[in-house]
Coordinates of C-alpha atoms in Angstrom, one line a residue:
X1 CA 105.5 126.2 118.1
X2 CA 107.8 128.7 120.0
X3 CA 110.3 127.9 117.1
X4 CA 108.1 128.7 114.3
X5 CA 107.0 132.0 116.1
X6 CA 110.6 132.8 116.6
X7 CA 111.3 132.1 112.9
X8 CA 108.5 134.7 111.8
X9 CA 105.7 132.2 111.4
X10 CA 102.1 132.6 111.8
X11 CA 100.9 130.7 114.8
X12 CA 97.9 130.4 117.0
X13 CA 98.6 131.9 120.0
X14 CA 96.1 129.6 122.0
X15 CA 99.1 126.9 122.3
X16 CA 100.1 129.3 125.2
X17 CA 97.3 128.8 127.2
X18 CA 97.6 126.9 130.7
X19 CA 94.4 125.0 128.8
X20 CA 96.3 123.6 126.1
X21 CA 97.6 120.1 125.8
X22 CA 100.0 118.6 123.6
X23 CA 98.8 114.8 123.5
X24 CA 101.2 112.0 123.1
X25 CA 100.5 108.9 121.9
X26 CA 102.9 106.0 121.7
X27 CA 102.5 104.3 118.4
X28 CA 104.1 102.0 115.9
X29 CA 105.4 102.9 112.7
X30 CA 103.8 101.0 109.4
X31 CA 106.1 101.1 106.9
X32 CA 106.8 98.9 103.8
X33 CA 110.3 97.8 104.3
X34 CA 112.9 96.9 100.8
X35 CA 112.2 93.4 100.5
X36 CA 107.7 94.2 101.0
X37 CA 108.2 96.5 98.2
X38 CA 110.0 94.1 96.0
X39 CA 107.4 91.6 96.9
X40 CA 104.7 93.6 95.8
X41 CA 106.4 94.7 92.7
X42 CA 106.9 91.2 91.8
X43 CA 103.1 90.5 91.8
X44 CA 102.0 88.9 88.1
X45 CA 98.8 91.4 88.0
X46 CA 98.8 91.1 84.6
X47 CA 95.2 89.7 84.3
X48 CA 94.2 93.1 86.2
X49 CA 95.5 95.7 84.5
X50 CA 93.7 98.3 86.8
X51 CA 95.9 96.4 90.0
X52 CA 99.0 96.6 88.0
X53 CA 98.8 100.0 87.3
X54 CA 98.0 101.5 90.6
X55 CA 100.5 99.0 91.9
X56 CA 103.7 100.6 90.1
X57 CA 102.5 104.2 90.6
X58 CA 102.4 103.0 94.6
X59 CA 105.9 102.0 94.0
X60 CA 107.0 105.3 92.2
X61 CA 105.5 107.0 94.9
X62 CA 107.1 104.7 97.4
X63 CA 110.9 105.4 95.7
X64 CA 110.6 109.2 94.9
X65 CA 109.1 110.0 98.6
X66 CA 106.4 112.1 96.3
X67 CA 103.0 113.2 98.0
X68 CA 99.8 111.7 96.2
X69 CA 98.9 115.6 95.1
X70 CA 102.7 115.4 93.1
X71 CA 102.4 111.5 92.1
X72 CA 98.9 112.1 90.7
X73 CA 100.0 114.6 87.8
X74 CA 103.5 113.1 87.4
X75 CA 103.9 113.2 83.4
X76 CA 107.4 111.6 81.7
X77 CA 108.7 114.6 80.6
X78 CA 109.7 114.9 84.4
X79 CA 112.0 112.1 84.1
X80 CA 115.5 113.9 82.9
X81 CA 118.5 111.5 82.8
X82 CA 118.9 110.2 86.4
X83 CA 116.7 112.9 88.0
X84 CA 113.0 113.2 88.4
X85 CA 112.2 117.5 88.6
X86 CA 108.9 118.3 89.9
X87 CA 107.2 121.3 91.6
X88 CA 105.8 120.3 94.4
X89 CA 102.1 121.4 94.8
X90 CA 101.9 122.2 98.1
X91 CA 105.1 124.5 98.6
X92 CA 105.6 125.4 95.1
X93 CA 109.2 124.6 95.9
X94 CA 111.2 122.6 92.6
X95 CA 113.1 119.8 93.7
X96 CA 114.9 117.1 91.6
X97 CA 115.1 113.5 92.8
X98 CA 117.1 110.7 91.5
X99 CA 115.4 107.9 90.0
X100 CA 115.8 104.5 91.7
X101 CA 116.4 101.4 89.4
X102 CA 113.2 100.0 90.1
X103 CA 111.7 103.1 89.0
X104 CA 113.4 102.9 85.8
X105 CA 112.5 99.6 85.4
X106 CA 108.7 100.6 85.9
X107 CA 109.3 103.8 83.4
X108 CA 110.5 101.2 80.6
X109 CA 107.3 99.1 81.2
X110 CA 105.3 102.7 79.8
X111 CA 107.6 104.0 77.4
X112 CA 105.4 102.9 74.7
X113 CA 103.1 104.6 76.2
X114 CA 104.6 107.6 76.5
X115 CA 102.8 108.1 79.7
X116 CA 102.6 106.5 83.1
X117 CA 99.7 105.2 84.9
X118 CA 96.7 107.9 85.5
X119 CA 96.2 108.1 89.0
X120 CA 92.9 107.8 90.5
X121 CA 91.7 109.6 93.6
X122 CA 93.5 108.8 96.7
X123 CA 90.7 106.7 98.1
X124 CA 90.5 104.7 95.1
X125 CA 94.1 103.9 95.1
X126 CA 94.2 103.0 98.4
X127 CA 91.1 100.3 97.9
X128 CA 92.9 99.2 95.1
X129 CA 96.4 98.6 96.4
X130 CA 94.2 97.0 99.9
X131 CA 93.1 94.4 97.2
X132 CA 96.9 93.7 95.6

């Protein structure tokens, strides 16, 4: 907090106060490491589309390090070459990103498409990738 005031920022002064307390919590990171992510990609959803397609939009998100607000209106015409370009939603900041292979590999899987999976709401995917 005294950084970001120092810096200019806007912050709530009440983090002063002999009241305040900054709670700590030790707790453990849940992550999906390389090989989890591979294991999921490898799924054969194929007899639930639904599944399959929230599961490789997961996965995009996964590689790219995208928010769901960014992931959710990802179009193709962001993919350019090697790099994915997208303004982020909630800084309004562009940033380009380069494509992992297994994103590639997912991107080739829509191509006919011309489009990649429609995200749902953020709930929805979530119950959805709890039930991959």
């Amino acid at each position: 907090m005294h950084d970001a005031e120092e810096r200019g920022l806007k912050v709530n002064p009440a983090y002063k106060s002999k009241k305040f307390i900054a709670v700590r919590m030790n707790t453990e990171a849940i992550y999906l490491n390389e090989d989890e992510l591979n294991e999921l990609l490898m799924l054969d959803l194929s007899e639930n589309k639904r599944l399959e397609k929230v599961r490789d939009l997961f996965i995009i998100g996964c590689w790219t390090g995208l928010r769901f607000s960014d992931l959710s209106v990802l179009q193709m015409n962001n993919f350019k070459g090697d790099f994915l370009e997208v303004e982020m939603e909630k800084t309004g900041d562009k940033v380009s990103i380069p494509i992992h292979h297994t994103v590639k590999g997912i991107m080739q899987r829509y191509e006919t498409e011309n489009h990649l999976p429609r995200a749902l709401s953020n709930q929805k995917m979530n119950l959805y990738l709890y039930q991959c």
